[in-house]
Amino acid sequence: MQVGLIDEALPPGGEPSVLGQVRTVGPRCLPKAAPQGHGQAVATVLARSLQQAGRRPVLHAADLGCGQGAVDAIATALQALDAERVPVVNVSAVAPYNRVMAAVVAAFLARGHLLVAAVGNDGPAAPPLYPAAYPGVIAVTAVDRQGRVLVEAGRGEHVAFAALGVVELPGPDGSLRTWRG
């Protein structure tokens, strides 16, 4: 199953056996620093979920680290994923409301895509963040392995689902690193 991922760049090589097939879409940037691993963590969760459902993952990864503004970077990524006809896209970025981004997201959804977005890690008192809070976007918060909402996880009327927000992955030195959010 084809799934889009808008996040930081995946490290070269990644974990092909875990991730399945990975295709880079849009511009790939040379970050000033090595990717911190958030993109790899989200890609691994997506790929494992698809494999558990009996699907072969094909991840179309768009890099948010090109030094553009967030609106430009997400718009460029959505355009590239639309051109690839990727049906479902996950975005791991949050920002305040922006009318340009609202129009970009509405156009993307109108073309038949599903957009799944994280609600953010600013806690239960935070205002809704976007693109998760735009109409038609599937907003997802984070829970632990026991199904409890993480203390830092966003909440609100717009939240449609909760997904595992704690994952352990090998770090560059081979030790396990825990990701939350």
JSON list of N, CA, C and O in Angstrom, two decimals, residues 5 13 44 58 61 65 69 71 84-85 90 97 99 104 113 118 129 133-134 148-149 151 158 165 172 178 181:
[
{"chain": "A", "resi": 5, "resn": "LEU", "atom": "N", "xyz": [4.62, 10.31, 3.47]},
{"chain": "A", "resi": 5, "resn": "LEU", "atom": "CA", "xyz": [5.15, 10.73, 4.76]},
{"chain": "A", "resi": 5, "resn": "LEU", "atom": "C", "xyz": [5.80, 12.10, 4.58]},
{"chain": "A", "resi": 5, "resn": "LEU", "atom": "O", "xyz": [6.74, 12.24, 3.80]},
{"chain": "A", "resi": 13, "resn": "GLY", "atom": "N", "xyz": [19.60, 4.79, 3.47]},
{"chain": "A", "resi": 13, "resn": "GLY", "atom": "CA", "xyz": [19.61, 3.37, 3.82]},
{"chain": "A", "resi": 13, "resn": "GLY", "atom": "C", "xyz": [18.49, 2.97, 4.74]},
{"chain": "A", "resi": 13, "resn": "GLY", "atom": "O", "xyz": [17.78, 2.02, 4.49]},
{"chain": "A", "resi": 44, "resn": "THR", "atom": "N", "xyz": [8.79, 4.02, 10.47]},
{"chain": "A", "resi": 44, "resn": "THR", "atom": "CA", "xyz": [8.79, 2.66, 11.02]},
{"chain": "A", "resi": 44, "resn": "THR", "atom": "C", "xyz": [7.41, 2.29, 11.57]},
{"chain": "A", "resi": 44, "resn": "THR", "atom": "O", "xyz": [6.92, 1.18, 11.32]},
{"chain": "A", "resi": 58, "resn": "VAL", "atom": "N", "xyz": [4.78, 0.83, 0.72]},
{"chain": "A", "resi": 58, "resn": "VAL", "atom": "CA", "xyz": [5.56, 1.65, -0.21]},
{"chain": "A", "resi": 58, "resn": "VAL", "atom": "C", "xyz": [5.44, 3.08, 0.33]},
{"chain": "A", "resi": 58, "resn": "VAL", "atom": "O", "xyz": [4.37, 3.68, 0.24]},
{"chain": "A", "resi": 61, "resn": "ALA", "atom": "N", "xyz": [8.39, 9.43, 0.75]},
{"chain": "A", "resi": 61, "resn": "ALA", "atom": "CA", "xyz": [8.88, 10.31, 1.81]},
{"chain": "A", "resi": 61, "resn": "ALA", "atom": "C", "xyz": [9.23, 11.69, 1.26]},
{"chain": "A", "resi": 61, "resn": "ALA", "atom": "O", "xyz": [10.04, 11.82, 0.34]},
{"chain": "A", "resi": 65, "resn": "GLY", "atom": "N", "xyz": [12.86, 19.48, 5.55]},
{"chain": "A", "resi": 65, "resn": "GLY", "atom": "CA", "xyz": [14.02, 20.25, 5.98]},
{"chain": "A", "resi": 65, "resn": "GLY", "atom": "C", "xyz": [14.73, 21.05, 4.91]},
{"chain": "A", "resi": 65, "resn": "GLY", "atom": "O", "xyz": [15.94, 21.19, 4.95]},
{"chain": "A", "resi": 69, "resn": "GLY", "atom": "N", "xyz": [9.83, 28.03, 4.31]},
{"chain": "A", "resi": 69, "resn": "GLY", "atom": "CA", "xyz": [8.87, 28.19, 5.38]},
{"chain": "A", "resi": 69, "resn": "GLY", "atom": "C", "xyz": [8.02, 26.94, 5.46]},
{"chain": "A", "resi": 69, "resn": "GLY", "atom": "O", "xyz": [7.94, 26.17, 4.50]},
{"chain": "A", "resi": 71, "resn": "VAL", "atom": "N", "xyz": [4.83, 26.50, 5.41]},
{"chain": "A", "resi": 71, "resn": "VAL", "atom": "CA", "xyz": [3.74, 26.47, 4.43]},
{"chain": "A", "resi": 71, "resn": "VAL", "atom": "C", "xyz": [4.28, 26.06, 3.06]},
{"chain": "A", "resi": 71, "resn": "VAL", "atom": "O", "xyz": [3.72, 25.18, 2.40]},
{"chain": "A", "resi": 84, "resn": "GLU", "atom": "N", "xyz": [2.38, 11.94, -7.60]},
{"chain": "A", "resi": 84, "resn": "GLU", "atom": "CA", "xyz": [2.66, 10.50, -7.50]},
{"chain": "A", "resi": 84, "resn": "GLU", "atom": "C", "xyz": [1.38, 9.69, -7.26]},
{"chain": "A", "resi": 84, "resn": "GLU", "atom": "O", "xyz": [1.43, 8.47, -7.17]},
{"chain": "A", "resi": 85, "resn": "ARG", "atom": "N", "xyz": [0.27, 10.38, -7.08]},
{"chain": "A", "resi": 85, "resn": "ARG", "atom": "CA", "xyz": [-1.04, 9.75, -6.81]},
{"chain": "A", "resi": 85, "resn": "ARG", "atom": "C", "xyz": [-1.02, 8.88, -5.55]},
{"chain": "A", "resi": 85, "resn": "ARG", "atom": "O", "xyz": [-1.59, 7.78, -5.52]},
{"chain": "A", "resi": 90, "resn": "ASN", "atom": "N", "xyz": [0.60, 11.11, 5.59]},
{"chain": "A", "resi": 90, "resn": "ASN", "atom": "CA", "xyz": [0.76, 11.47, 6.99]},
{"chain": "A", "resi": 90, "resn": "ASN", "atom": "C", "xyz": [1.69, 12.67, 7.07]},
{"chain": "A", "resi": 90, "resn": "ASN", "atom": "O", "xyz": [2.76, 12.66, 6.47]},
{"chain": "A", "resi": 97, "resn": "TYR", "atom": "N", "xyz": [-3.06, 28.42, 12.53]},
{"chain": "A", "resi": 97, "resn": "TYR", "atom": "CA", "xyz": [-3.89, 28.54, 11.33]},
{"chain": "A", "resi": 97, "resn": "TYR", "atom": "C", "xyz": [-3.20, 29.44, 10.31]},
{"chain": "A", "resi": 97, "resn": "TYR", "atom": "O", "xyz": [-2.62, 30.47, 10.65]},
{"chain": "A", "resi": 99, "resn": "ARG", "atom": "N", "xyz": [-4.23, 30.78, 6.24]},
{"chain": "A", "resi": 99, "resn": "ARG", "atom": "CA", "xyz": [-5.26, 30.67, 5.19]},
{"chain": "A", "resi": 99, "resn": "ARG", "atom": "C", "xyz": [-4.70, 30.09, 3.89]},
{"chain": "A", "resi": 99, "resn": "ARG", "atom": "O", "xyz": [-5.42, 29.40, 3.17]},
{"chain": "A", "resi": 104, "resn": "VAL", "atom": "N", "xyz": [-4.44, 25.11, 0.39]},
{"chain": "A", "resi": 104, "resn": "VAL", "atom": "CA", "xyz": [-3.64, 24.01, -0.16]},
{"chain": "A", "resi": 104, "resn": "VAL", "atom": "C", "xyz": [-4.20, 22.67, 0.31]},
{"chain": "A", "resi": 104, "resn": "VAL", "atom": "O", "xyz": [-4.37, 21.74, -0.47]},
{"chain": "A", "resi": 113, "resn": "HIS", "atom": "N", "xyz": [-7.47, 12.67, -1.95]},
{"chain": "A", "resi": 113, "resn": "HIS", "atom": "CA", "xyz": [-6.49, 12.13, -1.02]},
{"chain": "A", "resi": 113, "resn": "HIS", "atom": "C", "xyz": [-7.02, 12.17, 0.41]},
{"chain": "A", "resi": 113, "resn": "HIS", "atom": "O", "xyz": [-7.88, 12.98, 0.73]},
{"chain": "A", "resi": 118, "resn": "ALA", "atom": "N", "xyz": [-0.70, 14.84, 12.72]},
{"chain": "A", "resi": 118, "resn": "ALA", "atom": "CA", "xyz": [-0.49, 14.87, 14.16]},
{"chain": "A", "resi": 118, "resn": "ALA", "atom": "C", "xyz": [-1.09, 16.14, 14.75]},
{"chain": "A", "resi": 118, "resn": "ALA", "atom": "O", "xyz": [-1.03, 17.20, 14.12]},
{"chain": "A", "resi": 129, "resn": "LEU", "atom": "N", "xyz": [-3.99, 22.91, 16.48]},
{"chain": "A", "resi": 129, "resn": "LEU", "atom": "CA", "xyz": [-2.89, 23.19, 15.56]},
{"chain": "A", "resi": 129, "resn": "LEU", "atom": "C", "xyz": [-3.21, 22.62, 14.19]},
{"chain": "A", "resi": 129, "resn": "LEU", "atom": "O", "xyz": [-4.04, 21.71, 14.06]},
{"chain": "A", "resi": 133, "resn": "ALA", "atom": "N", "xyz": [-6.20, 20.42, 12.34]},
{"chain": "A", "resi": 133, "resn": "ALA", "atom": "CA", "xyz": [-7.51, 20.99, 12.67]},
{"chain": "A", "resi": 133, "resn": "ALA", "atom": "C", "xyz": [-8.28, 21.52, 11.46]},
{"chain": "A", "resi": 133, "resn": "ALA", "atom": "O", "xyz": [-9.40, 21.99, 11.62]},
{"chain": "A", "resi": 134, "resn": "TYR", "atom": "N", "xyz": [-7.70, 21.44, 10.25]},
{"chain": "A", "resi": 134, "resn": "TYR", "atom": "CA", "xyz": [-8.46, 21.86, 9.06]},
{"chain": "A", "resi": 134, "resn": "TYR", "atom": "C", "xyz": [-9.58, 20.85, 8.79]},
{"chain": "A", "resi": 134, "resn": "TYR", "atom": "O", "xyz": [-9.41, 19.65, 9.03]},
{"chain": "A", "resi": 148, "resn": "ARG", "atom": "N", "xyz": [-3.24, 4.92, 27.15]},
{"chain": "A", "resi": 148, "resn": "ARG", "atom": "CA", "xyz": [-3.41, 6.19, 27.86]},
{"chain": "A", "resi": 148, "resn": "ARG", "atom": "C", "xyz": [-2.86, 7.33, 27.01]},
{"chain": "A", "resi": 148, "resn": "ARG", "atom": "O", "xyz": [-1.76, 7.23, 26.47]},
{"chain": "A", "resi": 149, "resn": "VAL", "atom": "N", "xyz": [-3.62, 8.43, 26.93]},
{"chain": "A", "resi": 149, "resn": "VAL", "atom": "CA", "xyz": [-3.17, 9.59, 26.17]},
{"chain": "A", "resi": 149, "resn": "VAL", "atom": "C", "xyz": [-1.90, 10.14, 26.82]},
{"chain": "A", "resi": 149, "resn": "VAL", "atom": "O", "xyz": [-1.84, 10.31, 28.04]},
{"chain": "A", "resi": 151, "resn": "VAL", "atom": "N", "xyz": [0.81, 12.66, 28.18]},
{"chain": "A", "resi": 151, "resn": "VAL", "atom": "CA", "xyz": [0.62, 13.92, 28.87]},
{"chain": "A", "resi": 151, "resn": "VAL", "atom": "C", "xyz": [0.86, 15.11, 27.94]},
{"chain": "A", "resi": 151, "resn": "VAL", "atom": "O", "xyz": [0.19, 16.13, 28.04]},
{"chain": "A", "resi": 158, "resn": "HIS", "atom": "N", "xyz": [-11.49, 18.16, 17.29]},
{"chain": "A", "resi": 158, "resn": "HIS", "atom": "CA", "xyz": [-11.08, 17.76, 15.95]},
{"chain": "A", "resi": 158, "resn": "HIS", "atom": "C", "xyz": [-10.35, 16.42, 15.92]},
{"chain": "A", "resi": 158, "resn": "HIS", "atom": "O", "xyz": [-10.15, 15.85, 14.86]},
{"chain": "A", "resi": 165, "resn": "GLY", "atom": "N", "xyz": [2.14, 6.43, 20.38]},
{"chain": "A", "resi": 165, "resn": "GLY", "atom": "CA", "xyz": [3.05, 7.56, 20.33]},
{"chain": "A", "resi": 165, "resn": "GLY", "atom": "C", "xyz": [4.33, 7.33, 21.09]},
{"chain": "A", "resi": 165, "resn": "GLY", "atom": "O", "xyz": [5.05, 8.27, 21.40]},
{"chain": "A", "resi": 172, "resn": "PRO", "atom": "N", "xyz": [21.96, 5.35, 16.15]},
{"chain": "A", "resi": 172, "resn": "PRO", "atom": "CA", "xyz": [23.16, 5.16, 15.34]},
{"chain": "A", "resi": 172, "resn": "PRO", "atom": "C", "xyz": [24.20, 4.24, 15.99]},
{"chain": "A", "resi": 172, "resn": "PRO", "atom": "O", "xyz": [24.93, 3.54, 15.30]},
{"chain": "A", "resi": 178, "resn": "THR", "atom": "N", "xyz": [14.04, 5.90, 22.70]},
{"chain": "A", "resi": 178, "resn": "THR", "atom": "CA", "xyz": [12.59, 6.01, 22.81]},
{"chain": "A", "resi": 178, "resn": "THR", "atom": "C", "xyz": [12.14, 7.34, 22.22]},
{"chain": "A", "resi": 178, "resn": "THR", "atom": "O", "xyz": [12.66, 8.39, 22.58]},
{"chain": "A", "resi": 181, "resn": "GLY", "atom": "N", "xyz": [5.44, 11.05, 21.12]},
{"chain": "A", "resi": 181, "resn": "GLY", "atom": "CA", "xyz": [4.72, 12.13, 20.44]},
{"chain": "A", "resi": 181, "resn": "GLY", "atom": "C", "xyz": [3.82, 11.63, 19.35]},
{"chain": "A", "resi": 181, "resn": "GLY", "atom": "O", "xyz": [3.74, 10.47, 19.05]}
]
